[in-house]
Amino acid sequence: MTRSVRIRRAVLAAGACTAVAATLFTAAGAQAGTTPQAAPDIPVSAVKGDLDQLQSIADANGGNRAHGQPGYKASVDYIKGKLDEAGFTTKVQEFDEGGSTGYNLIADWPGGDESKTVMAGAHLDSVDAGPGINDNGSGSAGILEVALAVAKADLKPAKHLRFGWWGAEELGMVGSTHYVDGLAEADRAKFDSYLNFDMIGSPNPGYFVYDDDTRLEKVFTDWYATKNIVTEKETEGDGRSDHAPFKDAGIPVGGLFSGADYKKTAEQAKNWGGTEGKAFDACYHRSCDTSKNIDDKALDTNTDAIAHAVWELSS
């Protein structure tokens, strides 16, 4: 064996050892688990763009997006079109209320364990009196942009991801109740969690976190703590939004709320800014709930919180 051959074999052996070591290290890392991928920042400009579209839909359809009115179905069609283009499997579920057809929109992201489904939802309808841009275009646009971020990231969650936009919430959570009532007991048992987002951009905002389930509450409160934002337990909307039928069915629920017609206290104004003694949303259920009735910072912060929860809970 020549000296050059001996050197060449030594180099090859060293390379083989390095490759084996790298393989073992990779396998050990996979076995130990990796840190879940962090959620992306959701551009508030994109959320506001969706709100502008919902405002335009209301303007073109009698000033509202209420159940039984053409503005509601146009809102469903707008959101469905964006989800279909992004690669979601969508389904429009029909129900009847007051002699008019109502619609829920359900969107599933491919993959993930369907026996552990994480669902985020928001009601899409407004009251008859106005376009409903904060109530609840804000929650609807927020979860839409989080869903589109899931697609953009080509997220491969361990748990199955589902999103829902509910009809006729303003008439008593009719759409979400119809959806839950239609689930077999075995299907209800497949839910890891349901997260509800109803009014997340109030113009005199608060930061309220649902306290119905301690695990889900902690996902949000821990995140807000990293942003140095004080939160309070959400009590104003208990039983008044689309998480109620899920909770009644034994499904763990969580969510966010930025306040409606209650007035902000001095302590809340100290913690969150804004105006003491003024309603969180003075345009609640009124014609002035337009695209101007939004606090950009609250909308941005809360949408990022939704993304964080979706990423963390589905990993």
PDB file of C-alpha atoms in Angstrom:
ATOM      1  CA  MET A   1       0.000   0.000   0.000  1.00  0.00           C
ATOM      2  CA  THR A   2       1.438   3.318  -1.009  1.00  0.00           C
ATOM      3  CA  ARG A   3       1.539   6.322   1.292  1.00  0.00           C
ATOM      4  CA  SER A   4      -0.990   8.205  -0.908  1.00  0.00           C
ATOM      5  CA  VAL A   5      -3.415   5.283  -0.731  1.00  0.00           C
ATOM      6  CA  ARG A   6      -3.088   5.113   3.072  1.00  0.00           C
ATOM      7  CA  ILE A   7      -3.843   8.852   3.317  1.00  0.00           C
ATOM      8  CA  ARG A   8      -6.825   8.571   0.985  1.00  0.00           C
ATOM      9  CA  ARG A   9      -8.325   5.680   2.994  1.00  0.00           C
ATOM     10  CA  ALA A  10      -7.792   7.544   6.246  1.00  0.00           C
ATOM     11  CA  VAL A  11      -9.660  10.540   4.854  1.00  0.00           C
ATOM     12  CA  LEU A  12     -12.519   8.348   3.649  1.00  0.00           C
ATOM     13  CA  ALA A  13     -12.760   6.617   7.038  1.00  0.00           C
ATOM     14  CA  ALA A  14     -12.835   9.945   8.829  1.00  0.00           C
ATOM     15  CA  GLY A  15     -15.589  11.147   6.510  1.00  0.00           C
ATOM     16  CA  ALA A  16     -17.625   8.014   7.165  1.00  0.00           C
ATOM     17  CA  CYS A  17     -17.292   8.484  10.919  1.00  0.00           C
ATOM     18  CA  THR A  18     -18.423  12.091  10.557  1.00  0.00           C
ATOM     19  CA  ALA A  19     -21.450  11.037   8.522  1.00  0.00           C
ATOM     20  CA  VAL A  20     -22.411   8.362  11.061  1.00  0.00           C
ATOM     21  CA  ALA A  21     -22.051  10.842  13.902  1.00  0.00           C
ATOM     22  CA  ALA A  22     -24.195  13.372  12.076  1.00  0.00           C
ATOM     23  CA  THR A  23     -26.867  10.728  11.441  1.00  0.00           C
ATOM     24  CA  LEU A  24     -26.905   9.704  15.095  1.00  0.00           C
ATOM     25  CA  PHE A  25     -27.106  13.323  16.203  1.00  0.00           C
ATOM     26  CA  THR A  26     -30.020  13.991  13.843  1.00  0.00           C
ATOM     27  CA  ALA A  27     -31.858  10.890  15.020  1.00  0.00           C
ATOM     28  CA  ALA A  28     -31.306  11.827  18.647  1.00  0.00           C
ATOM     29  CA  GLY A  29     -32.596  15.320  17.969  1.00  0.00           C
ATOM     30  CA  ALA A  30     -35.714  13.959  16.283  1.00  0.00           C
ATOM     31  CA  GLN A  31     -36.329  11.582  19.174  1.00  0.00           C
ATOM     32  CA  ALA A  32     -35.941  14.348  21.723  1.00  0.00           C
ATOM     33  CA  GLY A  33     -38.305  16.628  19.762  1.00  0.00           C
ATOM     34  CA  THR A  34     -37.698  20.046  18.312  1.00  0.00           C
ATOM     35  CA  THR A  35     -38.865  23.483  19.315  1.00  0.00           C
ATOM     36  CA  PRO A  36     -42.194  24.257  17.606  1.00  0.00           C
ATOM     37  CA  GLN A  37     -41.997  26.701  14.723  1.00  0.00           C
ATOM     38  CA  ALA A  38     -42.786  30.241  15.848  1.00  0.00           C
ATOM     39  CA  ALA A  39     -45.873  31.912  14.418  1.00  0.00           C
ATOM     40  CA  PRO A  40     -45.270  34.647  11.858  1.00  0.00           C
ATOM     41  CA  ASP A  41     -46.184  38.275  12.371  1.00  0.00           C
ATOM     42  CA  ILE A  42     -49.532  38.908  10.685  1.00  0.00           C
ATOM     43  CA  PRO A  43     -49.470  42.227   8.783  1.00  0.00           C
ATOM     44  CA  VAL A  44     -52.247  44.443  10.131  1.00  0.00           C
ATOM     45  CA  SER A  45     -52.451  45.994   6.661  1.00  0.00           C
ATOM     46  CA  ALA A  46     -53.721  42.658   5.338  1.00  0.00           C
ATOM     47  CA  VAL A  47     -56.366  42.406   8.069  1.00  0.00           C
ATOM     48  CA  LYS A  48     -57.471  45.977   7.385  1.00  0.00           C
ATOM     49  CA  GLY A  49     -57.620  45.176   3.670  1.00  0.00           C
ATOM     50  CA  ASP A  50     -60.147  42.436   4.439  1.00  0.00           C
ATOM     51  CA  LEU A  51     -62.131  44.868   6.595  1.00  0.00           C
ATOM     52  CA  ASP A  52     -62.199  47.341   3.708  1.00  0.00           C
ATOM     53  CA  GLN A  53     -63.628  44.592   1.509  1.00  0.00           C
ATOM     54  CA  LEU A  54     -66.313  43.767   4.090  1.00  0.00           C
ATOM     55  CA  GLN A  55     -67.138  47.471   4.310  1.00  0.00           C
ATOM     56  CA  SER A  56     -67.467  47.638   0.519  1.00  0.00           C
ATOM     57  CA  ILE A  57     -69.742  44.593   0.577  1.00  0.00           C
ATOM     58  CA  ALA A  58     -71.979  46.254   3.164  1.00  0.00           C
ATOM     59  CA  ASP A  59     -72.003  49.526   1.206  1.00  0.00           C
ATOM     60  CA  ALA A  60     -73.142  47.666  -1.895  1.00  0.00           C
ATOM     61  CA  ASN A  61     -75.859  45.739  -0.043  1.00  0.00           C
ATOM     62  CA  GLY A  62     -77.987  48.113   1.975  1.00  0.00           C
ATOM     63  CA  GLY A  63     -75.368  49.021   4.579  1.00  0.00           C
ATOM     64  CA  ASN A  64     -75.152  45.695   6.426  1.00  0.00           C
ATOM     65  CA  ARG A  65     -74.019  42.076   6.270  1.00  0.00           C
ATOM     66  CA  ALA A  66     -76.845  40.623   8.358  1.00  0.00           C
ATOM     67  CA  HIS A  67     -78.392  37.149   8.275  1.00  0.00           C
ATOM     68  CA  GLY A  68     -80.814  36.782   5.387  1.00  0.00           C
ATOM     69  CA  GLN A  69     -79.418  39.813   3.576  1.00  0.00           C
ATOM     70  CA  PRO A  70     -77.307  39.696   0.399  1.00  0.00           C
ATOM     71  CA  GLY A  71     -74.347  41.302   2.158  1.00  0.00           C
ATOM     72  CA  TYR A  72     -73.911  38.262   4.365  1.00  0.00           C
ATOM     73  CA  LYS A  73     -73.729  35.748   1.515  1.00  0.00           C
ATOM     74  CA  ALA A  74     -71.336  38.072  -0.334  1.00  0.00           C
ATOM     75  CA  SER A  75     -69.119  38.093   2.771  1.00  0.00           C
ATOM     76  CA  VAL A  76     -69.078  34.278   2.802  1.00  0.00           C
ATOM     77  CA  ASP A  77     -68.195  34.189  -0.898  1.00  0.00           C
ATOM     78  CA  TYR A  78     -65.324  36.660  -0.403  1.00  0.00           C
ATOM     79  CA  ILE A  79     -63.687  34.684   2.398  1.00  0.00           C
ATOM     80  CA  LYS A  80     -64.303  31.318   0.735  1.00  0.00           C
ATOM     81  CA  GLY A  81     -62.617  32.497  -2.439  1.00  0.00           C
ATOM     82  CA  LYS A  82     -59.427  33.443  -0.594  1.00  0.00           C
ATOM     83  CA  LEU A  83     -59.351  30.151   1.320  1.00  0.00           C
ATOM     84  CA  ASP A  84     -59.962  28.031  -1.783  1.00  0.00           C
ATOM     85  CA  GLU A  85     -57.128  29.782  -3.589  1.00  0.00           C
ATOM     86  CA  ALA A  86     -54.820  29.141  -0.612  1.00  0.00           C
ATOM     87  CA  GLY A  87     -55.426  25.385  -0.642  1.00  0.00           C
ATOM     88  CA  PHE A  88     -58.004  24.881   2.108  1.00  0.00           C
ATOM     89  CA  THR A  89     -60.857  22.411   1.789  1.00  0.00           C
ATOM     90  CA  THR A  90     -63.964  24.518   2.319  1.00  0.00           C
ATOM     91  CA  LYS A  91     -67.585  23.645   2.938  1.00  0.00           C
ATOM     92  CA  VAL A  92     -70.623  25.911   3.178  1.00  0.00           C
ATOM     93  CA  GLN A  93     -73.159  24.586   5.670  1.00  0.00           C
ATOM     94  CA  GLU A  94     -76.734  25.820   5.292  1.00  0.00           C
ATOM     95  CA  PHE A  95     -79.352  26.273   7.996  1.00  0.00           C
ATOM     96  CA  ASP A  96     -82.692  28.018   8.299  1.00  0.00           C
ATOM     97  CA  GLU A  97     -83.489  30.864  10.662  1.00  0.00           C
ATOM     98  CA  GLY A  98     -86.561  33.071  10.515  1.00  0.00           C
ATOM     99  CA  GLY A  99     -87.510  31.829   7.088  1.00  0.00           C
ATOM    100  CA  SER A 100     -84.137  32.770   5.585  1.00  0.00           C
ATOM    101  CA  THR A 101     -81.212  30.545   4.662  1.00  0.00           C
ATOM    102  CA  GLY A 102     -78.116  31.030   6.788  1.00  0.00           C
ATOM    103  CA  TYR A 103     -74.581  29.919   6.044  1.00  0.00           C
ATOM    104  CA  ASN A 104     -71.585  28.689   8.008  1.00  0.00           C
ATOM    105  CA  LEU A 105     -68.227  28.469   6.256  1.00  0.00           C
ATOM    106  CA  ILE A 106     -65.876  25.706   7.408  1.00  0.00           C
ATOM    107  CA  ALA A 107     -62.263  25.460   6.191  1.00  0.00           C
ATOM    108  CA  ASP A 108     -59.901  22.563   6.861  1.00  0.00           C
ATOM    109  CA  TRP A 109     -56.141  22.645   6.366  1.00  0.00           C
ATOM    110  CA  PRO A 110     -54.801  19.312   5.022  1.00  0.00           C
ATOM    111  CA  GLY A 111     -53.011  16.995   7.439  1.00  0.00           C
ATOM    112  CA  GLY A 112     -52.670  16.748  11.177  1.00  0.00           C
ATOM    113  CA  ASP A 113     -54.304  14.301  13.546  1.00  0.00           C
ATOM    114  CA  GLU A 114     -58.060  14.690  13.113  1.00  0.00           C
ATOM    115  CA  SER A 115     -58.650  13.030  16.478  1.00  0.00           C
ATOM    116  CA  LYS A 116     -57.052  16.169  17.944  1.00  0.00           C
ATOM    117  CA  THR A 117     -58.606  19.080  16.057  1.00  0.00           C
ATOM    118  CA  VAL A 118     -57.833  22.699  16.893  1.00  0.00           C
ATOM    119  CA  MET A 119     -60.512  25.060  15.602  1.00  0.00           C
ATOM    120  CA  ALA A 120     -60.604  28.860  15.455  1.00  0.00           C
ATOM    121  CA  GLY A 121     -63.892  30.602  14.749  1.00  0.00           C
ATOM    122  CA  ALA A 122     -65.620  33.961  14.447  1.00  0.00           C
ATOM    123  CA  HIS A 123     -69.095  35.113  13.493  1.00  0.00           C
ATOM    124  CA  LEU A 124     -69.307  36.778  10.120  1.00  0.00           C
ATOM    125  CA  ASP A 125     -72.748  38.378  10.317  1.00  0.00           C
ATOM    126  CA  SER A 126     -73.526  41.943  11.351  1.00  0.00           C
ATOM    127  CA  VAL A 127     -76.669  43.369  12.882  1.00  0.00           C
ATOM    128  CA  ASP A 128     -79.209  44.955  10.530  1.00  0.00           C
ATOM    129  CA  ALA A 129     -78.260  48.434  11.762  1.00  0.00           C
ATOM    130  CA  GLY A 130     -74.744  48.578  10.317  1.00  0.00           C
ATOM    131  CA  PRO A 131     -71.832  46.938   8.511  1.00  0.00           C
ATOM    132  CA  GLY A 132     -70.400  45.263  11.642  1.00  0.00           C
ATOM    133  CA  ILE A 133     -66.731  45.938  10.977  1.00  0.00           C
ATOM    134  CA  ASN A 134     -65.528  45.561  14.553  1.00  0.00           C
ATOM    135  CA  ASP A 135     -68.465  43.275  15.415  1.00  0.00           C
ATOM    136  CA  ASN A 136     -67.394  41.032  13.921  1.00  0.00           C
ATOM    137  CA  GLY A 137     -65.490  41.782  10.795  1.00  0.00           C
ATOM    138  CA  SER A 138     -62.440  42.148  13.025  1.00  0.00           C
ATOM    139  CA  GLY A 139     -62.502  38.570  14.323  1.00  0.00           C
ATOM    140  CA  SER A 140     -63.460  37.206  10.899  1.00  0.00           C
ATOM    141  CA  ALA A 141     -60.623  39.039   9.136  1.00  0.00           C
ATOM    142  CA  GLY A 142     -58.180  38.154  11.904  1.00  0.00           C
ATOM    143  CA  ILE A 143     -58.702  34.406  11.617  1.00  0.00           C
ATOM    144  CA  LEU A 144     -58.779  34.654   7.813  1.00  0.00           C
ATOM    145  CA  GLU A 145     -55.292  36.169   7.736  1.00  0.00           C
ATOM    146  CA  VAL A 146     -54.033  33.603  10.252  1.00  0.00           C
ATOM    147  CA  ALA A 147     -55.424  30.841   8.029  1.00  0.00           C
ATOM    148  CA  LEU A 148     -53.721  32.366   4.988  1.00  0.00           C
ATOM    149  CA  ALA A 149     -50.465  32.545   6.974  1.00  0.00           C
ATOM    150  CA  VAL A 150     -50.813  28.817   7.689  1.00  0.00           C
ATOM    151  CA  ALA A 151     -51.015  28.219   3.944  1.00  0.00           C
ATOM    152  CA  LYS A 152     -48.140  30.574   3.129  1.00  0.00           C
ATOM    153  CA  ALA A 153     -45.922  28.776   5.656  1.00  0.00           C
ATOM    154  CA  ASP A 154     -47.099  25.379   4.337  1.00  0.00           C
ATOM    155  CA  LEU A 155     -47.564  24.501   8.005  1.00  0.00           C
ATOM    156  CA  LYS A 156     -47.545  20.797   8.809  1.00  0.00           C
ATOM    157  CA  PRO A 157     -49.227  20.731  12.225  1.00  0.00           C
ATOM    158  CA  ALA A 158     -49.303  17.663  14.429  1.00  0.00           C
ATOM    159  CA  LYS A 159     -52.984  18.365  15.158  1.00  0.00           C
ATOM    160  CA  HIS A 160     -55.616  19.036  12.532  1.00  0.00           C
ATOM    161  CA  LEU A 161     -56.474  22.692  11.913  1.00  0.00           C
ATOM    162  CA  ARG A 162     -59.979  23.939  11.163  1.00  0.00           C
ATOM    163  CA  PHE A 163     -61.425  27.436  10.840  1.00  0.00           C
ATOM    164  CA  GLY A 164     -65.075  28.493  10.959  1.00  0.00           C
ATOM    165  CA  TRP A 165     -67.118  31.589  10.113  1.00  0.00           C
ATOM    166  CA  TRP A 166     -70.565  31.509  11.700  1.00  0.00           C
ATOM    167  CA  GLY A 167     -73.866  32.870  10.489  1.00  0.00           C
ATOM    168  CA  ALA A 168     -76.692  34.397  12.541  1.00  0.00           C
ATOM    169  CA  GLU A 169     -74.687  34.855  15.726  1.00  0.00           C
ATOM    170  CA  GLU A 170     -76.502  38.132  16.256  1.00  0.00           C
ATOM    171  CA  LEU A 171     -79.768  36.191  16.446  1.00  0.00           C
ATOM    172  CA  GLY A 172     -78.526  33.947  19.258  1.00  0.00           C
ATOM    173  CA  MET A 173     -75.498  31.915  18.076  1.00  0.00           C
ATOM    174  CA  VAL A 174     -77.748  30.141  15.571  1.00  0.00           C
ATOM    175  CA  GLY A 175     -75.078  29.083  13.073  1.00  0.00           C
ATOM    176  CA  SER A 176     -72.538  27.774  15.580  1.00  0.00           C
ATOM    177  CA  THR A 177     -75.274  25.961  17.512  1.00  0.00           C
ATOM    178  CA  HIS A 178     -76.422  24.316  14.281  1.00  0.00           C
ATOM    179  CA  TYR A 179     -72.858  23.197  13.590  1.00  0.00           C
ATOM    180  CA  VAL A 180     -72.266  21.731  17.061  1.00  0.00           C
ATOM    181  CA  ASP A 181     -75.684  20.080  17.200  1.00  0.00           C
ATOM    182  CA  GLY A 182     -74.883  18.365  13.916  1.00  0.00           C
ATOM    183  CA  LEU A 183     -71.716  16.747  15.259  1.00  0.00           C
ATOM    184  CA  ALA A 184     -71.878  13.112  16.340  1.00  0.00           C
ATOM    185  CA  GLU A 185     -70.659  12.460  19.872  1.00  0.00           C
ATOM    186  CA  ALA A 186     -67.562  10.768  18.459  1.00  0.00           C
ATOM    187  CA  ASP A 187     -66.779  13.879  16.373  1.00  0.00           C
ATOM    188  CA  ARG A 188     -67.173  16.192  19.363  1.00  0.00           C
ATOM    189  CA  ALA A 189     -64.616  14.075  21.195  1.00  0.00           C
ATOM    190  CA  LYS A 190     -62.073  14.803  18.446  1.00  0.00           C
ATOM    191  CA  PHE A 191     -61.778  18.490  19.374  1.00  0.00           C
ATOM    192  CA  ASP A 192     -58.646  19.477  21.226  1.00  0.00           C
ATOM    193  CA  SER A 193     -59.936  23.043  21.512  1.00  0.00           C
ATOM    194  CA  TYR A 194     -62.190  25.710  20.047  1.00  0.00           C
ATOM    195  CA  LEU A 195     -60.967  29.325  20.035  1.00  0.00           C
ATOM    196  CA  ASN A 196     -63.445  32.165  19.538  1.00  0.00           C
ATOM    197  CA  PHE A 197     -62.678  35.704  18.373  1.00  0.00           C
ATOM    198  CA  ASP A 198     -65.515  38.210  18.601  1.00  0.00           C
ATOM    199  CA  MET A 199     -64.519  41.910  18.402  1.00  0.00           C
ATOM    200  CA  ILE A 200     -60.718  42.191  18.504  1.00  0.00           C
ATOM    201  CA  GLY A 201     -60.249  45.766  17.286  1.00  0.00           C
ATOM    202  CA  SER A 202     -62.428  47.916  19.556  1.00  0.00           C
ATOM    203  CA  PRO A 203     -61.583  51.637  19.235  1.00  0.00           C
ATOM    204  CA  ASN A 204     -61.146  52.118  23.023  1.00  0.00           C
ATOM    205  CA  PRO A 205     -59.725  48.635  23.490  1.00  0.00           C
ATOM    206  CA  GLY A 206     -59.247  46.289  26.383  1.00  0.00           C
ATOM    207  CA  TYR A 207     -57.383  42.989  26.379  1.00  0.00           C
ATOM    208  CA  PHE A 208     -59.729  40.317  27.674  1.00  0.00           C
ATOM    209  CA  VAL A 209     -58.906  36.590  27.650  1.00  0.00           C
ATOM    210  CA  TYR A 210     -61.522  33.852  28.016  1.00  0.00           C
ATOM    211  CA  ASP A 211     -61.064  32.009  31.317  1.00  0.00           C
ATOM    212  CA  ASP A 212     -63.214  28.971  30.487  1.00  0.00           C
ATOM    213  CA  ASP A 213     -60.245  26.598  30.217  1.00  0.00           C
ATOM    214  CA  THR A 214     -57.021  27.214  32.147  1.00  0.00           C
ATOM    215  CA  ARG A 215     -54.772  25.549  29.546  1.00  0.00           C
ATOM    216  CA  LEU A 216     -56.084  27.696  26.722  1.00  0.00           C
ATOM    217  CA  GLU A 217     -56.199  30.824  28.855  1.00  0.00           C
ATOM    218  CA  LYS A 218     -52.508  30.374  29.710  1.00  0.00           C
ATOM    219  CA  VAL A 219     -51.518  30.136  26.032  1.00  0.00           C
ATOM    220  CA  PHE A 220     -52.793  33.688  25.590  1.00  0.00           C
ATOM    221  CA  THR A 221     -51.866  35.251  28.933  1.00  0.00           C
ATOM    222  CA  ASP A 222     -48.276  34.001  28.682  1.00  0.00           C
ATOM    223  CA  TRP A 223     -47.965  35.525  25.212  1.00  0.00           C
ATOM    224  CA  TYR A 224     -49.372  38.898  26.271  1.00  0.00           C
ATOM    225  CA  ALA A 225     -47.016  38.884  29.261  1.00  0.00           C
ATOM    226  CA  THR A 226     -44.058  38.713  26.870  1.00  0.00           C
ATOM    227  CA  LYS A 227     -45.418  41.901  25.273  1.00  0.00           C
ATOM    228  CA  ASN A 228     -45.855  43.583  28.679  1.00  0.00           C
ATOM    229  CA  ILE A 229     -49.611  43.776  28.119  1.00  0.00           C
ATOM    230  CA  VAL A 230     -51.876  43.359  31.125  1.00  0.00           C
ATOM    231  CA  THR A 231     -54.887  41.123  30.501  1.00  0.00           C
ATOM    232  CA  GLU A 232     -58.167  40.609  32.310  1.00  0.00           C
ATOM    233  CA  LYS A 233     -60.495  37.648  32.428  1.00  0.00           C
ATOM    234  CA  GLU A 234     -63.286  37.988  29.881  1.00  0.00           C
ATOM    235  CA  THR A 235     -66.707  38.072  31.566  1.00  0.00           C
ATOM    236  CA  GLU A 236     -68.790  40.503  29.469  1.00  0.00           C
ATOM    237  CA  GLY A 237     -69.387  38.006  26.674  1.00  0.00           C
ATOM    238  CA  ASP A 238     -69.959  34.866  28.752  1.00  0.00           C
ATOM    239  CA  GLY A 239     -72.637  32.830  26.978  1.00  0.00           C
ATOM    240  CA  ARG A 240     -73.115  35.588  24.382  1.00  0.00           C
ATOM    241  CA  SER A 241     -70.883  34.387  21.555  1.00  0.00           C
ATOM    242  CA  ASP A 242     -70.117  31.316  19.488  1.00  0.00           C
ATOM    243  CA  HIS A 243     -67.939  29.551  22.048  1.00  0.00           C
ATOM    244  CA  ALA A 244     -71.078  28.873  24.131  1.00  0.00           C
ATOM    245  CA  PRO A 245     -72.424  25.879  22.162  1.00  0.00           C
ATOM    246  CA  PHE A 246     -68.951  24.329  22.043  1.00  0.00           C
ATOM    247  CA  LYS A 247     -68.532  24.734  25.788  1.00  0.00           C
ATOM    248  CA  ASP A 248     -72.000  23.295  26.402  1.00  0.00           C
ATOM    249  CA  ALA A 249     -70.939  20.251  24.343  1.00  0.00           C
ATOM    250  CA  GLY A 250     -67.925  19.670  26.596  1.00  0.00           C
ATOM    251  CA  ILE A 251     -65.319  21.049  24.182  1.00  0.00           C
ATOM    252  CA  PRO A 252     -62.523  23.152  25.770  1.00  0.00           C
ATOM    253  CA  VAL A 253     -62.904  26.779  24.693  1.00  0.00           C
ATOM    254  CA  GLY A 254     -60.758  29.886  24.748  1.00  0.00           C
ATOM    255  CA  GLY A 255     -60.578  33.203  22.982  1.00  0.00           C
ATOM    256  CA  LEU A 256     -60.091  36.966  22.979  1.00  0.00           C
ATOM    257  CA  PHE A 257     -62.286  40.050  23.210  1.00  0.00           C
ATOM    258  CA  SER A 258     -61.492  43.774  23.131  1.00  0.00           C
ATOM    259  CA  GLY A 259     -64.732  45.055  24.686  1.00  0.00           C
ATOM    260  CA  ALA A 260     -68.190  46.192  23.606  1.00  0.00           C
ATOM    261  CA  ASP A 261     -70.610  48.608  25.276  1.00  0.00           C
ATOM    262  CA  TYR A 262     -69.284  48.471  28.847  1.00  0.00           C
ATOM    263  CA  LYS A 263     -67.314  51.531  29.957  1.00  0.00           C
ATOM    264  CA  LYS A 264     -63.573  51.501  30.556  1.00  0.00           C
ATOM    265  CA  THR A 265     -62.587  52.015  34.196  1.00  0.00           C
ATOM    266  CA  ALA A 266     -59.802  54.249  35.467  1.00  0.00           C
ATOM    267  CA  GLU A 267     -57.637  51.200  36.216  1.00  0.00           C
ATOM    268  CA  GLN A 268     -58.209  49.806  32.747  1.00  0.00           C
ATOM    269  CA  ALA A 269     -57.327  53.142  31.155  1.00  0.00           C
ATOM    270  CA  LYS A 270     -54.137  53.183  33.218  1.00  0.00           C
ATOM    271  CA  ASN A 271     -53.212  49.687  32.012  1.00  0.00           C
ATOM    272  CA  TRP A 272     -54.311  49.955  28.384  1.00  0.00           C
ATOM    273  CA  GLY A 273     -54.530  53.611  27.499  1.00  0.00           C
ATOM    274  CA  GLY A 274     -57.646  54.996  25.909  1.00  0.00           C
ATOM    275  CA  THR A 275     -60.447  56.939  27.550  1.00  0.00           C
ATOM    276  CA  GLU A 276     -61.787  56.292  31.039  1.00  0.00           C
ATOM    277  CA  GLY A 277     -65.584  56.337  31.281  1.00  0.00           C
ATOM    278  CA  LYS A 278     -66.061  55.724  27.569  1.00  0.00           C
ATOM    279  CA  ALA A 279     -67.359  52.476  26.092  1.00  0.00           C
ATOM    280  CA  PHE A 280     -64.816  50.085  24.646  1.00  0.00           C
ATOM    281  CA  ASP A 281     -66.867  50.329  21.449  1.00  0.00           C
ATOM    282  CA  ALA A 282     -69.355  53.201  21.412  1.00  0.00           C
ATOM    283  CA  CYS A 283     -70.522  52.060  17.948  1.00  0.00           C
ATOM    284  CA  TYR A 284     -71.460  48.573  19.146  1.00  0.00           C
ATOM    285  CA  HIS A 285     -74.497  47.403  17.098  1.00  0.00           C
ATOM    286  CA  ARG A 286     -74.798  50.807  15.440  1.00  0.00           C
ATOM    287  CA  SER A 287     -74.443  52.182  11.913  1.00  0.00           C
ATOM    288  CA  CYS A 288     -71.119  53.811  12.861  1.00  0.00           C
ATOM    289  CA  ASP A 289     -69.443  50.387  13.237  1.00  0.00           C
ATOM    290  CA  THR A 290     -67.520  51.023  10.026  1.00  0.00           C
ATOM    291  CA  SER A 291     -63.930  50.530   8.918  1.00  0.00           C
ATOM    292  CA  LYS A 292     -63.129  53.731  10.840  1.00  0.00           C
ATOM    293  CA  ASN A 293     -64.306  52.080  14.066  1.00  0.00           C
ATOM    294  CA  ILE A 294     -61.081  50.111  14.614  1.00  0.00           C
ATOM    295  CA  ASP A 295     -57.979  50.513  16.766  1.00  0.00           C
ATOM    296  CA  ASP A 296     -55.098  49.371  14.569  1.00  0.00           C
ATOM    297  CA  LYS A 297     -52.799  48.468  17.460  1.00  0.00           C
ATOM    298  CA  ALA A 298     -55.374  46.260  19.169  1.00  0.00           C
ATOM    299  CA  LEU A 299     -56.262  44.614  15.859  1.00  0.00           C
ATOM    300  CA  ASP A 300     -52.590  43.951  15.105  1.00  0.00           C
ATOM    301  CA  THR A 301     -51.739  42.681  18.586  1.00  0.00           C
ATOM    302  CA  ASN A 302     -54.755  40.421  18.875  1.00  0.00           C
ATOM    303  CA  THR A 303     -54.295  38.928  15.404  1.00  0.00           C
ATOM    304  CA  ASP A 304     -50.694  38.074  16.268  1.00  0.00           C
ATOM    305  CA  ALA A 305     -51.955  36.474  19.486  1.00  0.00           C
ATOM    306  CA  ILE A 306     -54.352  34.328  17.453  1.00  0.00           C
ATOM    307  CA  ALA A 307     -51.498  33.188  15.211  1.00  0.00           C
ATOM    308  CA  HIS A 308     -49.387  32.310  18.240  1.00  0.00           C
ATOM    309  CA  ALA A 309     -52.192  30.217  19.744  1.00  0.00           C
ATOM    310  CA  VAL A 310     -52.887  28.398  16.473  1.00  0.00           C
ATOM    311  CA  TRP A 311     -49.218  27.560  15.979  1.00  0.00           C
ATOM    312  CA  GLU A 312     -48.630  26.501  19.580  1.00  0.00           C
ATOM    313  CA  LEU A 313     -51.798  24.470  20.085  1.00  0.00           C
ATOM    314  CA  SER A 314     -51.497  22.616  16.768  1.00  0.00           C
ATOM    315  CA  SER A 315     -47.817  21.667  17.160  1.00  0.00           C
TER     316      SER A 315
END
